[in-house]
Amino acid sequence: MFVFAPRTLSPSLFFHNPILQNPKPTINLSLKSEIQIERGLEFETGESFFRRESAAGRDLGVLAASLYRKSKGKLRVLDGLCGCGIRSLRYLVEAEADFVLANDANDENRGVICRNLAQVPRGFGDERRWTVTNFEANRVMTECYLQRDFFDLIDVDSFGSDSSFLRSAMNALRLGGLLYVTSTDGFSSGGHRPYHSLAAYGAYIQPMPYSNEIGLRMLIGGAVREASVLGYRVAPLFSYYSYHGPVFRVMLRVNRGKLPDNRNYGFISYCHQCGNSQAFSWDELGQISCPCSGSKSVIVSGPLWTGPLHEASYLTEMLNLAGAWGWAGKDTGTETDTGKLLKQMLDESDPRLPFGFIKLDEVASRAKINSPPLRIVMETIQKENKPREKISLVREMVAQEGYAVSRSHICSNAIKTDCPMTECIRIAKELQQCDSAAAVNL
């Protein structure tokens, strides 16, 4: 029988754990090591896997970590697959983390990680700021859980569709803490390996036009499933897709309690004939169809997350902090314009917007015209009036509401909108006719 102290174990006790002590510490003196600079911090990459393009995802993680520390007054971070240690360094310096456990399974990276983190004094005992370990991430997180050594933020930047980290990370996370999860499996999100996605995330995925958004929903849905087993619930604070890799990253807040009635966890359909999508609950299985064609042209993916990808109020706080730090300015070519990304994600948070997005190329193909300019299409959609149901005199007196629309941060030539595909096609044709008439008059 194990008896645990009521207090959280200190970093120094964890560091001296004989099970986690690295039996063969090595120093990587490779001449291939490169010097990089990110947000003013200089670091070595060694022979670790490093992508400069992933800086935006690191920016978002640091902003979230800093907001947590400002709110709670403390911040302990576990970086489960830290690579060269740049994320850990940024959590220490920019988010002012009290303690960071930087772990990477490859012990050959130990030297470069230590050299990078040495820019921050390590400290001693209860004042220790950082520790480096070289073990499989699940082992480290499980040991932390068994020692009741909980963390406020756990960053798991994994490869492929390895969802085995989810449960051990949730166990090692403090209630109300943040879990930053990753998938790089574009084949599964594209519907090319449905049985693989079923095994990894519990979701059977079929090809859909907005597959990269499906990838985010698949990842969140897998976390929802794992959390429910533990009696927890998760809510996405933001969801970020990047084309390189591809990379799907989601920041989740984890709390006790389950989602009521499986809310926002169900199935998504797409109709090849009309181009519209719908969400279906578990109770509606067996009744999935489309008004235009019944079930003949309908494909279904799920179960996955069907709710919002972002929390608007949280993104607003992140955007304000990014502005205060000077991260929301003009893109210089060397740093990502995180402010622009956050604004796009904030626009996507409009509660009127459904899941998925519409590519203008698909609209043009269905309308048999050239693809119209995105900005003009968005302006026209916003001016269009939704059809109203004549339910009461009060509703008749309410001014007609236009369609909601925003850009998609996932696809540059796509829009998120509650405007049906048929209306988008009609608008595109009218814009084409206007352009043709204007050309004739000239």
Short mmCIF file of N, CA, C and O in Angstrom, two decimals, residues 123-174:
data_model
loop_
_atom_site.label_atom_id
_atom_site.label_comp_id
_atom_site.label_asym_id
_atom_site.label_seq_id
_atom_site.Cartn_x
_atom_site.Cartn_y
_atom_site.Cartn_z
N GLY A 123 18.96 26.56 -10.31
CA GLY A 123 18.52 26.64 -8.93
C GLY A 123 18.68 25.31 -8.21
O GLY A 123 19.08 24.29 -8.80
N PHE A 124 18.35 25.29 -6.90
CA PHE A 124 18.53 24.09 -6.09
C PHE A 124 17.30 23.85 -5.22
O PHE A 124 16.56 24.78 -4.88
N GLY A 125 17.11 22.57 -4.85
CA GLY A 125 16.04 22.22 -3.93
C GLY A 125 14.68 22.65 -4.42
O GLY A 125 14.33 22.47 -5.59
N ASP A 126 13.90 23.25 -3.53
CA ASP A 126 12.56 23.70 -3.89
C ASP A 126 12.59 24.88 -4.85
O ASP A 126 11.55 25.24 -5.42
N GLU A 127 13.75 25.49 -5.03
CA GLU A 127 13.88 26.62 -5.95
C GLU A 127 14.36 26.18 -7.33
O GLU A 127 14.64 27.03 -8.18
N ARG A 128 14.47 24.90 -7.56
CA ARG A 128 14.95 24.41 -8.85
C ARG A 128 13.98 24.85 -9.94
O ARG A 128 12.77 24.68 -9.82
N ARG A 129 14.51 25.40 -11.05
CA ARG A 129 13.67 25.91 -12.13
C ARG A 129 13.44 24.88 -13.23
O ARG A 129 12.42 24.93 -13.90
N TRP A 130 14.40 23.99 -13.44
CA TRP A 130 14.22 23.03 -14.53
C TRP A 130 15.01 21.75 -14.29
O TRP A 130 15.99 21.75 -13.55
N THR A 131 14.51 20.69 -14.92
CA THR A 131 15.14 19.38 -14.84
C THR A 131 15.02 18.71 -16.21
O THR A 131 14.01 18.88 -16.90
N VAL A 132 16.03 17.97 -16.60
CA VAL A 132 16.03 17.25 -17.88
C VAL A 132 16.03 15.75 -17.61
O VAL A 132 16.83 15.26 -16.81
N THR A 133 15.11 15.02 -18.26
CA THR A 133 15.09 13.56 -18.19
C THR A 133 15.03 13.00 -19.60
O THR A 133 14.64 13.70 -20.55
N ASN A 134 15.42 11.75 -19.75
CA ASN A 134 15.44 11.11 -21.06
C ASN A 134 14.78 9.73 -20.98
O ASN A 134 15.44 8.71 -20.92
N PHE A 135 13.44 9.76 -20.97
CA PHE A 135 12.68 8.53 -20.90
C PHE A 135 11.45 8.63 -21.80
O PHE A 135 11.07 9.72 -22.25
N GLU A 136 10.82 7.51 -22.03
CA GLU A 136 9.58 7.51 -22.80
C GLU A 136 8.56 8.36 -22.07
O GLU A 136 8.41 8.29 -20.85
N ALA A 137 7.83 9.19 -22.82
CA ALA A 137 6.98 10.21 -22.20
C ALA A 137 5.91 9.61 -21.30
O ALA A 137 5.63 10.15 -20.22
N ASN A 138 5.30 8.51 -21.72
CA ASN A 138 4.26 7.91 -20.88
C ASN A 138 4.81 7.47 -19.53
O ASN A 138 4.13 7.57 -18.51
N ARG A 139 6.04 6.99 -19.52
CA ARG A 139 6.66 6.56 -18.27
C ARG A 139 6.85 7.74 -17.33
O ARG A 139 6.55 7.64 -16.13
N VAL A 140 7.32 8.85 -17.88
CA VAL A 140 7.56 10.03 -17.06
C VAL A 140 6.25 10.55 -16.47
O VAL A 140 6.15 10.84 -15.27
N MET A 141 5.22 10.65 -17.32
CA MET A 141 3.94 11.18 -16.83
C MET A 141 3.28 10.24 -15.83
O MET A 141 2.66 10.69 -14.87
N THR A 142 3.43 8.94 -16.04
CA THR A 142 2.87 7.98 -15.10
C THR A 142 3.57 8.06 -13.75
O THR A 142 2.94 8.00 -12.69
N GLU A 143 4.92 8.21 -13.77
CA GLU A 143 5.67 8.35 -12.52
C GLU A 143 5.25 9.62 -11.79
O GLU A 143 5.11 9.62 -10.56
N CYS A 144 5.02 10.68 -12.53
CA CYS A 144 4.58 11.93 -11.90
C CYS A 144 3.23 11.73 -11.23
O CYS A 144 2.99 12.20 -10.10
N TYR A 145 2.34 11.03 -11.91
CA TYR A 145 1.01 10.77 -11.35
C TYR A 145 1.10 9.94 -10.08
O TYR A 145 0.45 10.23 -9.07
N LEU A 146 1.93 8.89 -10.12
CA LEU A 146 2.06 8.02 -8.95
C LEU A 146 2.65 8.76 -7.76
O LEU A 146 2.36 8.44 -6.61
N GLN A 147 3.51 9.76 -8.04
CA GLN A 147 4.10 10.54 -6.95
C GLN A 147 3.23 11.72 -6.54
O GLN A 147 3.60 12.50 -5.66
N ARG A 148 2.07 11.87 -7.21
CA ARG A 148 1.18 13.01 -6.99
C ARG A 148 1.91 14.32 -7.27
O ARG A 148 1.70 15.34 -6.59
N ASP A 149 2.75 14.28 -8.28
CA ASP A 149 3.52 15.46 -8.70
C ASP A 149 2.83 16.01 -9.94
O ASP A 149 3.17 15.67 -11.07
N PHE A 150 1.84 16.88 -9.74
CA PHE A 150 0.98 17.32 -10.82
C PHE A 150 1.49 18.61 -11.46
O PHE A 150 2.15 19.43 -10.82
N PHE A 151 1.13 18.79 -12.73
CA PHE A 151 1.60 19.94 -13.51
C PHE A 151 0.42 20.78 -13.96
O PHE A 151 -0.70 20.29 -14.15
N ASP A 152 0.69 22.07 -14.17
CA ASP A 152 -0.35 23.00 -14.61
C ASP A 152 -0.53 22.98 -16.12
O ASP A 152 -1.63 23.25 -16.61
N LEU A 153 0.54 22.71 -16.84
CA LEU A 153 0.47 22.63 -18.30
C LEU A 153 1.35 21.47 -18.75
O LEU A 153 2.51 21.37 -18.34
N ILE A 154 0.79 20.60 -19.58
CA ILE A 154 1.55 19.50 -20.16
C ILE A 154 1.50 19.65 -21.67
O ILE A 154 0.42 19.70 -22.26
N ASP A 155 2.66 19.75 -22.28
CA ASP A 155 2.81 19.91 -23.73
C ASP A 155 3.31 18.60 -24.31
O ASP A 155 4.41 18.15 -23.98
N VAL A 156 2.49 17.96 -25.16
CA VAL A 156 2.87 16.70 -25.79
C VAL A 156 2.92 16.92 -27.29
O VAL A 156 1.90 16.84 -27.98
N ASP A 157 4.09 17.24 -27.80
CA ASP A 157 4.27 17.51 -29.23
C ASP A 157 4.72 16.23 -29.92
O ASP A 157 5.88 16.07 -30.28
N SER A 158 3.77 15.33 -30.12
CA SER A 158 4.09 14.00 -30.62
C SER A 158 3.99 13.94 -32.14
O SER A 158 3.49 14.85 -32.79
N PHE A 159 4.44 12.82 -32.71
CA PHE A 159 4.39 12.60 -34.15
C PHE A 159 3.30 11.59 -34.48
O PHE A 159 2.96 10.72 -33.68
N GLY A 160 2.77 11.69 -35.69
CA GLY A 160 1.79 10.71 -36.16
C GLY A 160 0.49 10.82 -35.39
O GLY A 160 0.06 11.91 -35.00
N SER A 161 -0.15 9.68 -35.15
CA SER A 161 -1.43 9.66 -34.46
C SER A 161 -1.33 8.89 -33.16
O SER A 161 -2.26 8.18 -32.76
N ASP A 162 -0.21 9.03 -32.48
CA ASP A 162 -0.01 8.32 -31.22
C ASP A 162 -0.84 8.99 -30.12
O ASP A 162 -0.45 10.01 -29.56
N SER A 163 -2.02 8.41 -29.84
CA SER A 163 -2.90 8.98 -28.82
C SER A 163 -2.69 8.33 -27.46
O SER A 163 -3.44 8.61 -26.53
N SER A 164 -1.67 7.48 -27.35
CA SER A 164 -1.44 6.79 -26.08
C SER A 164 -1.01 7.74 -24.98
O SER A 164 -1.06 7.40 -23.79
N PHE A 165 -0.59 8.95 -25.35
CA PHE A 165 -0.16 9.93 -24.35
C PHE A 165 -1.34 10.56 -23.61
O PHE A 165 -1.17 11.10 -22.52
N LEU A 166 -2.52 10.54 -24.20
CA LEU A 166 -3.63 11.32 -23.68
C LEU A 166 -3.98 10.96 -22.23
O LEU A 166 -4.09 11.84 -21.38
N ARG A 167 -4.14 9.67 -21.95
CA ARG A 167 -4.59 9.29 -20.62
C ARG A 167 -3.53 9.56 -19.56
O ARG A 167 -3.84 10.09 -18.48
N SER A 168 -2.27 9.23 -19.85
CA SER A 168 -1.22 9.46 -18.86
C SER A 168 -1.00 10.96 -18.64
O SER A 168 -0.69 11.39 -17.52
N ALA A 169 -1.19 11.76 -19.69
CA ALA A 169 -1.04 13.21 -19.53
C ALA A 169 -2.16 13.77 -18.66
O ALA A 169 -1.92 14.61 -17.78
N MET A 170 -3.39 13.31 -18.88
CA MET A 170 -4.50 13.80 -18.05
C MET A 170 -4.33 13.40 -16.60
O MET A 170 -4.69 14.16 -15.69
N ASN A 171 -3.77 12.23 -16.35
CA ASN A 171 -3.53 11.78 -14.98
C ASN A 171 -2.52 12.67 -14.27
O ASN A 171 -2.62 12.92 -13.07
N ALA A 172 -1.51 13.13 -15.02
CA ALA A 172 -0.44 13.93 -14.41
C ALA A 172 -0.76 15.42 -14.38
O ALA A 172 0.04 16.21 -13.88
N LEU A 173 -1.94 15.80 -14.89
CA LEU A 173 -2.31 17.20 -14.98
C LEU A 173 -3.15 17.62 -13.78
O LEU A 173 -4.02 16.89 -13.32
N ARG A 174 -2.87 18.80 -13.27
CA ARG A 174 -3.68 19.36 -12.19
C ARG A 174 -5.08 19.69 -12.73
O ARG A 174 -5.23 20.14 -13.87
#
